[in-house]
Tab-separated table of C-alpha atoms and ligand atoms in Angstrom:
chain	number	residue	atom	x	y	z
N	1	UNK	CA	0.000	0.000	0.000
N	2	UNK	CA	0.976	3.651	-0.306
N	3	UNK	CA	1.724	5.599	2.863
N	4	UNK	CA	3.281	8.966	3.604
N	5	UNK	CA	6.455	8.112	5.486
N	6	UNK	CA	8.385	10.619	7.597
N	7	UNK	CA	12.189	10.593	7.436
N	8	UNK	CA	13.725	12.870	10.069
N	9	UNK	CA	12.332	16.217	11.211
N	10	UNK	CA	11.995	19.334	9.083
N	11	UNK	CA	9.911	21.051	6.396
N	12	UNK	CA	7.049	18.758	5.259
N	13	UNK	CA	8.129	18.680	1.595
N	14	UNK	CA	11.612	17.546	2.634
N	15	UNK	CA	10.805	14.887	5.223
N	16	UNK	CA	7.521	13.368	3.972
N	17	UNK	CA	7.527	10.913	1.058
N	18	UNK	CA	4.805	8.759	-0.522
N	19	UNK	CA	6.177	5.219	-0.404
N	20	UNK	CA	5.155	1.579	-0.736
N	21	UNK	CA	4.930	-0.110	2.660
N	22	UNK	CA	3.383	-3.355	3.925
N	23	UNK	CA	-0.285	-3.384	4.896
N	24	UNK	CA	-0.268	-3.733	8.715
N	25	UNK	CA	-1.390	-7.076	10.143
N	26	UNK	CA	-4.595	-6.837	12.140
N	27	UNK	CA	-4.369	-7.974	15.791
N	28	UNK	CA	-6.685	-8.730	18.698
N	29	UNK	CA	-9.357	-6.054	19.097
N	30	UNK	CA	-8.137	-4.142	16.039
N	31	UNK	CA	-9.741	-3.113	12.783
N	32	UNK	CA	-7.968	-2.682	9.459
N	33	UNK	CA	-9.541	0.364	7.807
N	34	UNK	CA	-9.273	1.237	4.129
N	35	UNK	CA	-8.739	4.977	4.567
N	36	UNK	CA	-10.976	7.266	2.505
N	37	UNK	CA	-10.186	10.486	4.351
N	38	UNK	CA	-8.205	11.829	7.268
N	39	UNK	CA	-7.425	15.231	8.736
N	40	UNK	CA	-4.363	17.179	9.825
N	41	UNK	CA	-4.136	18.159	13.498
N	42	UNK	CA	-1.616	20.005	15.642
N	43	UNK	CA	0.266	16.843	16.781
N	44	UNK	CA	0.855	15.964	13.113
N	45	UNK	CA	2.559	19.167	12.044
N	46	UNK	CA	4.440	19.520	15.329
N	47	UNK	CA	5.843	16.003	14.877
N	48	UNK	CA	6.778	16.612	11.243
N	49	UNK	CA	8.780	19.689	12.226
N	50	UNK	CA	10.029	18.157	15.468
N	51	UNK	CA	9.331	21.430	17.236
N	52	UNK	CA	9.458	22.371	20.008
N	53	UNK	CA	12.445	20.040	20.183
N	54	UNK	CA	11.488	18.690	23.611
N	55	UNK	CA	8.717	16.665	21.933
N	56	UNK	CA	11.443	14.498	20.342
N	57	UNK	CA	12.097	12.955	23.768
N	58	UNK	CA	8.773	11.185	23.399
N	59	UNK	CA	8.407	11.013	19.610
N	60	UNK	CA	11.954	9.819	18.829
N	61	UNK	CA	15.299	11.612	19.026
N	62	UNK	CA	16.485	11.588	15.388
N	63	UNK	CA	13.247	10.647	13.697
N	64	UNK	CA	9.798	9.666	14.879
N	65	UNK	CA	9.518	6.098	16.150
N	66	UNK	CA	6.128	5.911	14.392
N	67	UNK	CA	6.929	6.973	10.802
N	68	UNK	CA	3.374	7.660	9.533
N	69	UNK	CA	1.460	10.703	10.785
N	70	UNK	CA	-2.295	11.148	11.162
N	71	UNK	CA	-4.804	9.984	13.774
N	72	UNK	CA	-8.280	10.874	12.470
N	73	UNK	CA	-9.798	8.367	10.062
N	74	UNK	CA	-12.900	7.726	7.973
N	75	UNK	CA	-13.130	4.738	5.683
N	76	UNK	CA	-14.407	1.214	5.211
N	77	UNK	CA	-13.578	-1.806	7.311
N	78	UNK	CA	-11.212	-4.100	5.368
N	79	UNK	CA	-10.694	-6.749	8.076
N	80	UNK	CA	-11.302	-7.230	11.782
N	81	UNK	CA	-9.059	-8.913	14.344
N	82	UNK	CA	-10.034	-11.581	16.877
N	83	UNK	CA	-12.544	-10.351	19.429
N	84	UNK	CA	-14.153	-7.694	17.199
N	85	UNK	CA	-17.762	-8.742	16.830
N	86	UNK	CA	-19.754	-5.619	16.033
N	87	UNK	CA	-17.918	-4.406	12.924
N	88	UNK	CA	-17.463	-6.318	9.696
N	89	UNK	CA	-15.751	-5.805	6.325
N	90	UNK	CA	-17.519	-3.181	4.231
N	91	UNK	CA	-18.871	-1.148	7.183
N	92	UNK	CA	-18.341	2.592	6.810
N	93	UNK	CA	-16.681	3.889	9.970
N	94	UNK	CA	-14.908	6.882	11.439
N	95	UNK	CA	-12.832	7.472	14.537
N	96	UNK	CA	-9.271	7.951	15.627
N	97	UNK	CA	-6.086	6.148	16.592
N	98	UNK	CA	-5.257	8.878	19.121
N	99	UNK	CA	-3.875	7.580	22.406
N	100	UNK	CA	-2.401	10.705	24.060
N	101	UNK	CA	1.052	9.602	22.889
N	102	UNK	CA	2.635	11.453	20.012
N	103	UNK	CA	4.843	8.380	19.358
N	104	UNK	CA	2.042	5.844	19.074
N	105	UNK	CA	-0.112	4.510	16.286
N	106	UNK	CA	0.044	3.167	12.753
N	107	UNK	CA	-0.827	6.550	11.210
N	108	UNK	CA	-3.668	7.452	8.868
N	109	UNK	CA	-1.766	9.230	6.082
N	110	UNK	CA	-1.942	5.900	4.251
N	111	UNK	CA	-4.230	3.687	2.170
N	112	UNK	CA	-4.840	1.385	5.150
N	113	UNK	CA	-4.541	1.913	8.886
N	114	UNK	CA	-5.114	-0.051	12.074
N	115	UNK	CA	-7.456	1.294	14.730
N	116	UNK	CA	-8.654	-0.167	18.029
N	117	UNK	CA	-12.280	-1.235	17.513
N	118	UNK	CA	-13.180	0.723	20.649
N	119	UNK	CA	-12.152	3.947	18.873
N	120	UNK	CA	-14.351	3.525	15.782
N	121	UNK	CA	-18.090	4.019	15.236
N	122	UNK	CA	-20.333	3.708	12.179
N	123	UNK	CA	-20.264	6.788	9.965
N	124	UNK	CA	-23.676	8.443	9.545
N	125	UNK	CA	-24.864	8.078	5.933
N	126	UNK	CA	-25.399	11.824	5.516
N	127	UNK	CA	-21.813	12.666	6.414
N	128	UNK	CA	-19.132	12.417	3.721
N	129	UNK	CA	-15.911	10.519	4.368
N	130	UNK	CA	-14.103	13.844	4.070
N	131	UNK	CA	-16.281	15.528	6.700
N	132	UNK	CA	-16.056	12.569	9.063
N	133	UNK	CA	-12.314	12.097	8.600
N	134	UNK	CA	-11.475	15.750	9.182
N	135	UNK	CA	-13.680	16.203	12.228
N	136	UNK	CA	-12.573	13.757	14.887
N	137	UNK	CA	-9.814	15.365	16.962
N	138	UNK	CA	-11.023	18.939	16.606
N	139	UNK	CA	-14.704	18.009	17.011
N	140	UNK	CA	-14.201	15.789	20.057
N	141	UNK	CA	-11.929	18.345	21.720
N	142	UNK	CA	-14.466	21.114	21.167
N	143	UNK	CA	-17.376	18.956	22.350
N	144	UNK	CA	-15.624	17.818	25.531
N	145	UNK	CA	-14.304	21.319	26.280
N	146	UNK	CA	-17.666	23.015	25.921
N	147	UNK	CA	-20.016	20.325	27.250
N	148	UNK	CA	-17.981	18.596	29.967
N	149	UNK	CA	-15.130	20.875	31.034
N	150	UNK	CA	-16.898	24.236	30.662
N	151	UNK	CA	-20.348	22.780	31.497
N	152	UNK	CA	-21.846	25.331	29.126
N	153	UNK	CA	-25.613	25.715	29.299
N	154	UNK	CA	-28.416	28.153	28.472
N	155	UNK	CA	-27.303	31.717	29.130
N	156	UNK	CA	-23.611	30.879	29.705
N	157	UNK	CA	-21.335	33.568	28.316
N	158	UNK	CA	-18.574	31.840	26.386
N	159	UNK	CA	-15.502	33.274	24.664
N	160	UNK	CA	-13.704	31.142	22.082
N	161	UNK	CA	-10.229	32.419	21.225
N	162	UNK	CA	-9.127	30.980	17.890
N	163	UNK	CA	-12.771	30.677	16.806
N	164	UNK	CA	-11.916	30.177	13.128
N	165	UNK	CA	-9.673	27.093	13.501
N	166	UNK	CA	-10.669	23.423	13.571
N	167	UNK	CA	-11.460	23.334	17.294
N	168	UNK	CA	-12.881	26.866	17.318
N	169	UNK	CA	-15.407	26.399	14.493
N	170	UNK	CA	-16.838	23.355	16.296
N	171	UNK	CA	-16.746	25.033	19.723
N	172	UNK	CA	-18.717	28.092	18.547
N	173	UNK	CA	-21.444	25.912	17.028
N	174	UNK	CA	-21.679	23.487	19.959
N	175	UNK	CA	-21.784	26.267	22.571
N	176	UNK	CA	-24.565	27.994	20.603
N	177	UNK	CA	-26.483	24.739	20.388
N	178	UNK	CA	-26.245	24.421	24.194
N	179	UNK	CA	-27.848	27.854	24.518
N	180	UNK	CA	-24.809	30.003	25.269
N	181	UNK	CA	-24.073	33.570	24.276
N	182	UNK	CA	-20.880	33.145	22.243
N	183	UNK	CA	-18.070	35.592	21.503
N	184	UNK	CA	-15.612	34.392	18.873
N	185	UNK	CA	-12.115	35.843	18.457
N	186	UNK	CA	-10.503	35.516	15.024
N	187	UNK	CA	-8.683	37.427	12.292
N	188	UNK	CA	-10.315	39.912	9.878
N	189	UNK	CA	-10.705	37.413	7.029
N	190	UNK	CA	-12.776	35.069	9.185
N	191	UNK	CA	-15.153	37.446	11.004
N	192	UNK	CA	-18.091	36.758	8.672
N	193	UNK	CA	-17.506	33.004	8.726
N	194	UNK	CA	-17.461	32.900	12.559
N	195	UNK	CA	-20.620	35.032	12.665
N	196	UNK	CA	-22.292	32.642	10.208
N	197	UNK	CA	-21.561	29.765	12.615
N	198	UNK	CA	-23.783	31.505	15.165
N	199	UNK	CA	-21.394	33.652	17.220
N	200	UNK	CA	-23.310	36.536	18.826
N	201	UNK	CA	-20.234	38.758	18.975
N	202	UNK	CA	-17.041	38.498	16.944
N	203	UNK	CA	-13.800	40.201	17.954
N	204	UNK	CA	-11.164	40.786	15.285
N	205	UNK	CA	-7.901	40.202	17.150
N	206	UNK	CA	-6.049	42.641	14.867
N	207	UNK	CA	-8.353	45.449	16.006
N	208	UNK	CA	-9.305	44.619	19.581
N	209	UNK	CA	-7.658	42.799	22.482
N	210	UNK	CA	-10.374	40.903	24.367
N	211	UNK	CA	-8.322	40.903	27.572
N	212	UNK	CA	-8.628	44.721	27.652
N	213	UNK	CA	-12.354	44.859	26.938
N	214	UNK	CA	-15.207	45.298	29.422
N	215	UNK	CA	-16.943	41.967	28.755
N	216	UNK	CA	-16.769	39.147	31.304
N	217	UNK	CA	-17.320	35.444	30.612
N	218	UNK	CA	-18.295	32.215	32.361
N	219	UNK	CA	-16.031	30.149	30.124
N	220	UNK	CA	-12.982	31.036	28.033
N	221	UNK	CA	-11.821	28.307	25.645
N	222	UNK	CA	-8.395	29.508	24.563
N	223	UNK	CA	-7.096	27.717	21.464
N	224	UNK	CA	-4.262	30.207	20.934
N	225	UNK	CA	-2.704	31.154	24.321
N	226	UNK	CA	-1.378	34.394	22.847
N	227	UNK	CA	-2.110	36.316	26.077
N	228	UNK	CA	-0.549	35.782	29.498
N	229	UNK	CA	-2.851	33.375	31.392
N	230	UNK	CA	-3.468	35.959	34.143
N	231	UNK	CA	-4.855	38.421	31.568
N	232	UNK	CA	-7.318	35.839	30.270
N	233	UNK	CA	-8.322	34.735	33.773
N	234	UNK	CA	-9.079	38.390	34.547
N	235	UNK	CA	-11.944	38.431	32.010
N	236	UNK	CA	-13.766	35.594	33.797
N	237	UNK	CA	-16.823	36.145	35.958
N	238	UNK	CA	-16.566	34.810	39.536
N	239	UNK	CA	-16.839	31.013	39.342
N	240	UNK	CA	-15.822	31.009	35.681
N	241	UNK	CA	-13.676	28.425	33.908
N	242	UNK	CA	-10.518	29.002	31.861
N	243	UNK	CA	-9.740	26.159	29.440
N	244	UNK	CA	-6.207	26.596	28.060
N	245	UNK	CA	-6.149	24.481	24.897
N	246	UNK	CA	-3.103	25.280	22.844
N	247	UNK	CA	0.319	23.795	22.347
N	248	UNK	CA	1.511	27.403	22.224
N	249	UNK	CA	4.436	28.578	20.119
N	250	UNK	CA	6.216	25.895	18.097
N	251	UNK	CA	9.878	26.796	18.068
N	252	UNK	CA	13.126	26.266	19.934
N	253	UNK	CA	13.630	23.736	22.700
N	254	UNK	CA	10.507	24.399	24.765
N	255	UNK	CA	8.297	26.532	22.491
N	256	UNK	CA	5.129	27.619	24.243
N	257	UNK	CA	5.493	25.002	26.964
N	258	UNK	CA	6.348	27.416	29.813
N	259	UNK	CA	3.185	29.417	29.090
N	260	UNK	CA	1.100	26.241	28.722
N	261	UNK	CA	2.388	24.987	32.091
N	262	UNK	CA	1.829	28.394	33.738
N	263	UNK	CA	-1.719	28.437	32.408
N	264	UNK	CA	-2.508	24.897	33.542
N	265	UNK	CA	-1.024	25.419	37.003
N	266	UNK	CA	-2.682	28.787	37.613
N	267	UNK	CA	-4.880	28.684	40.726
N	268	UNK	CA	-6.967	31.865	40.640
N	269	UNK	CA	-9.070	32.590	43.735
N	270	UNK	CA	-12.407	33.106	42.028
N	271	UNK	CA	-12.132	30.972	38.888
N	272	UNK	CA	-11.158	27.440	37.830
N	273	UNK	CA	-8.541	26.339	35.310
N	274	UNK	CA	-9.281	23.012	33.648
N	275	UNK	CA	-7.679	21.237	30.698
N	276	UNK	CA	-9.445	19.266	28.006
N	277	UNK	CA	-8.246	15.908	26.694
N	278	UNK	CA	-9.293	14.472	23.363
N	279	UNK	CA	-10.776	11.304	24.859
N	280	UNK	CA	-11.586	8.958	21.964
N	281	UNK	CA	-14.305	6.601	23.193
N	282	UNK	CA	-17.278	5.181	21.334
N	283	UNK	CA	-19.589	7.157	23.625
N	284	UNK	CA	-17.874	10.442	22.738
N	285	UNK	CA	-17.671	9.554	19.033
N	286	UNK	CA	-21.393	8.711	19.015
N	287	UNK	CA	-22.178	12.080	20.602
N	288	UNK	CA	-20.106	13.878	17.945
N	289	UNK	CA	-21.640	11.725	15.230
N	290	UNK	CA	-25.177	12.630	16.377
N	291	UNK	CA	-24.350	16.357	16.314
N	292	UNK	CA	-22.912	16.147	12.814
N	293	UNK	CA	-25.671	13.880	11.489
N	294	UNK	CA	-28.333	16.291	12.775
N	295	UNK	CA	-26.900	18.966	10.479
N	296	UNK	CA	-26.940	21.448	13.377
N	297	UNK	CA	-23.157	21.342	13.613
N	298	UNK	CA	-21.258	21.622	10.346
N	299	UNK	CA	-17.727	20.512	9.538
N	300	UNK	CA	-15.870	23.494	8.100
N	301	UNK	CA	-13.208	22.287	5.664
N	302	UNK	CA	-11.002	24.930	4.127
N	303	UNK	CA	-9.316	22.580	1.711
N	304	UNK	CA	-8.800	18.904	0.869
N	305	UNK	CA	-5.495	17.562	-0.344
N	306	UNK	CA	-4.809	14.227	-2.071
N	307	UNK	CA	-2.673	11.749	-0.118
N	308	UNK	CA	0.231	12.402	-2.495
N	309	UNK	CA	0.238	16.032	-1.302
N	310	UNK	CA	0.012	15.337	2.430
N	311	UNK	CA	3.090	17.551	2.765
N	312	UNK	CA	1.091	20.482	1.383
N	313	UNK	CA	-1.714	19.816	3.871
N	314	UNK	CA	0.715	19.674	6.797
N	315	UNK	CA	2.505	22.838	5.642
N	316	UNK	CA	-0.820	24.663	5.455
N	317	UNK	CA	-1.810	23.637	9.008
N	318	UNK	CA	1.616	24.687	10.256
N	319	UNK	CA	0.935	28.281	9.158
N	320	UNK	CA	-1.629	28.343	12.013
N	321	UNK	CA	-3.961	30.188	9.712
N	322	UNK	CA	-6.030	27.218	8.600
N	323	UNK	CA	-9.699	28.074	8.379
N	324	UNK	CA	-11.610	25.254	10.015
N	325	UNK	CA	-10.272	21.795	9.214
N	326	UNK	CA	-7.806	20.503	6.631
N	327	UNK	CA	-8.671	17.153	5.031
N	328	UNK	CA	-6.596	14.577	3.169
N	329	UNK	CA	-8.508	12.261	0.848
N	330	UNK	CA	-7.417	8.841	-0.356
N	331	UNK	CA	-8.846	7.466	-3.585
U	1	LIG	N1	-6.632	19.212	24.159
U	1	LIG	C1	-6.523	18.469	23.073
U	1	LIG	O1	-6.591	17.232	23.142
U	1	LIG	C2	-6.359	19.160	21.740
U	1	LIG	C3	-6.784	18.525	20.572
U	1	LIG	C4	-6.697	19.208	19.368
U	1	LIG	C5	-6.135	20.486	19.338
U	1	LIG	N2	-5.703	21.060	20.478
U	1	LIG	C6	-5.116	22.408	20.466
U	1	LIG	O2	-6.080	23.304	19.981
U	1	LIG	C7	-5.429	24.392	19.359
U	1	LIG	C8	-6.253	24.792	18.136
U	1	LIG	O3	-6.127	23.808	17.157
U	1	LIG	P1	-6.850	23.949	15.769
U	1	LIG	O4	-6.832	22.599	15.159
U	1	LIG	O5	-8.149	24.637	15.953
U	1	LIG	O6	-5.951	24.798	14.815
U	1	LIG	P2	-4.916	25.996	14.862
U	1	LIG	O7	-4.115	25.847	13.648
U	1	LIG	O8	-4.159	26.017	16.122
U	1	LIG	O9	-5.823	27.260	14.788
U	1	LIG	C9	-5.887	28.012	13.637
U	1	LIG	C10	-6.628	29.266	13.979
U	1	LIG	O10	-5.941	29.988	14.992
U	1	LIG	C11	-6.318	31.314	14.823
U	1	LIG	N3	-5.420	32.307	15.387
U	1	LIG	C12	-4.105	32.459	15.153
U	1	LIG	N4	-3.651	33.527	15.853
U	1	LIG	C13	-4.715	34.035	16.536
U	1	LIG	C14	-4.895	35.109	17.448
U	1	LIG	N5	-3.907	35.920	17.772
U	1	LIG	N6	-6.136	35.300	17.984
U	1	LIG	C15	-7.161	34.508	17.667
U	1	LIG	N7	-7.055	33.484	16.788
U	1	LIG	C16	-5.843	33.249	16.245
U	1	LIG	C17	-6.380	31.505	13.333
U	1	LIG	O11	-7.400	32.428	13.129
U	1	LIG	P3	-7.262	33.692	12.173
U	1	LIG	O12	-6.545	33.218	10.921
U	1	LIG	O13	-8.691	34.014	11.954
U	1	LIG	O14	-6.490	34.695	12.932
U	1	LIG	C18	-6.742	30.131	12.772
U	1	LIG	O15	-8.085	30.072	12.306
U	1	LIG	C19	-4.012	23.929	19.034
U	1	LIG	O16	-3.074	24.722	19.721
U	1	LIG	C20	-3.952	22.503	19.519
U	1	LIG	O17	-2.757	22.224	20.179
U	1	LIG	C21	-5.796	20.429	21.679
């Protein structure tokens, strides 16, 4: 089969190559999926560049131990391993290989991939492979941040920083659906798009700094971390929740890690700081699937790339200007 194999760390067009590799052998509890579409997420482009360099301690010192990137997947079941009883060849599925470890997994930038059966669900018929494959990590993260971590409900005032990215476009829509008043923060080219997703207020970050404004919020989901954590915490109402959700700057040895750690360890007196994990379970995938199938939450895809141009897709995500999600399709 063809797979995009990573050799060393560096610019995507230099270190990623489309190569012939063996189809992985399916094991106990696993499913071999013929990949129809996948998406690019932050862990993918960070691991291609190997920045910040500290991530190489886990991913692999000279090159990644797992040579194929990608964790989101939509496709058809090609084979199931022993113990998998509720999926069979031909089923259309979507899910993720994500296991919280940047070094793990077979990778989905390939014609076939292996996923644990517990991390796949049936794809709703009304959802394209492209939409399903590009939605998993960003959609689950947004859903869990808004619903579970922020406990957003009717009347909650929610600010989403980075409202025009993959996580942000889902978070705005899901918070609106839960009855919140939503303020989205994005760049000038995305103001209309974020408004069209249902945001009540949109702040253009090139014109206005939300940490200096008069508005106060119950929940701030911060997908950018471009302000000192204390400044963001200061815009929370008493009892509010700050959800720092960004890898921060991607350069040097530590990149944005010091700020990420400062944000996560902050213990304000009148507010709570809580992280969100992309927890890939069937229950969470079914909840995301229901939202997408209902048509009330849309998957925003800026662009789809063919597998042969996975490097282009990764390079685009690494600009940190991607609008919604970036898909990779496999014929
Ligand atoms: N907790 C988890 O398990 C988990 C899972 C997935 C992702 N994440 C994190 O979530 C973050 C967001 O990921 P993503 O996939 O949505 O994509 P992303 O590439 O990080 O976000 C792209 C968006 O960021 C916006 N942006 C850049 N600078 C900004 C600024 N100064 N103010 C406001 N927005 C700004 C851009 O908007 P404009 O072009 O409109 O400025 C662009 O639309 C990442 O840092 C990632 O590490 C965490």
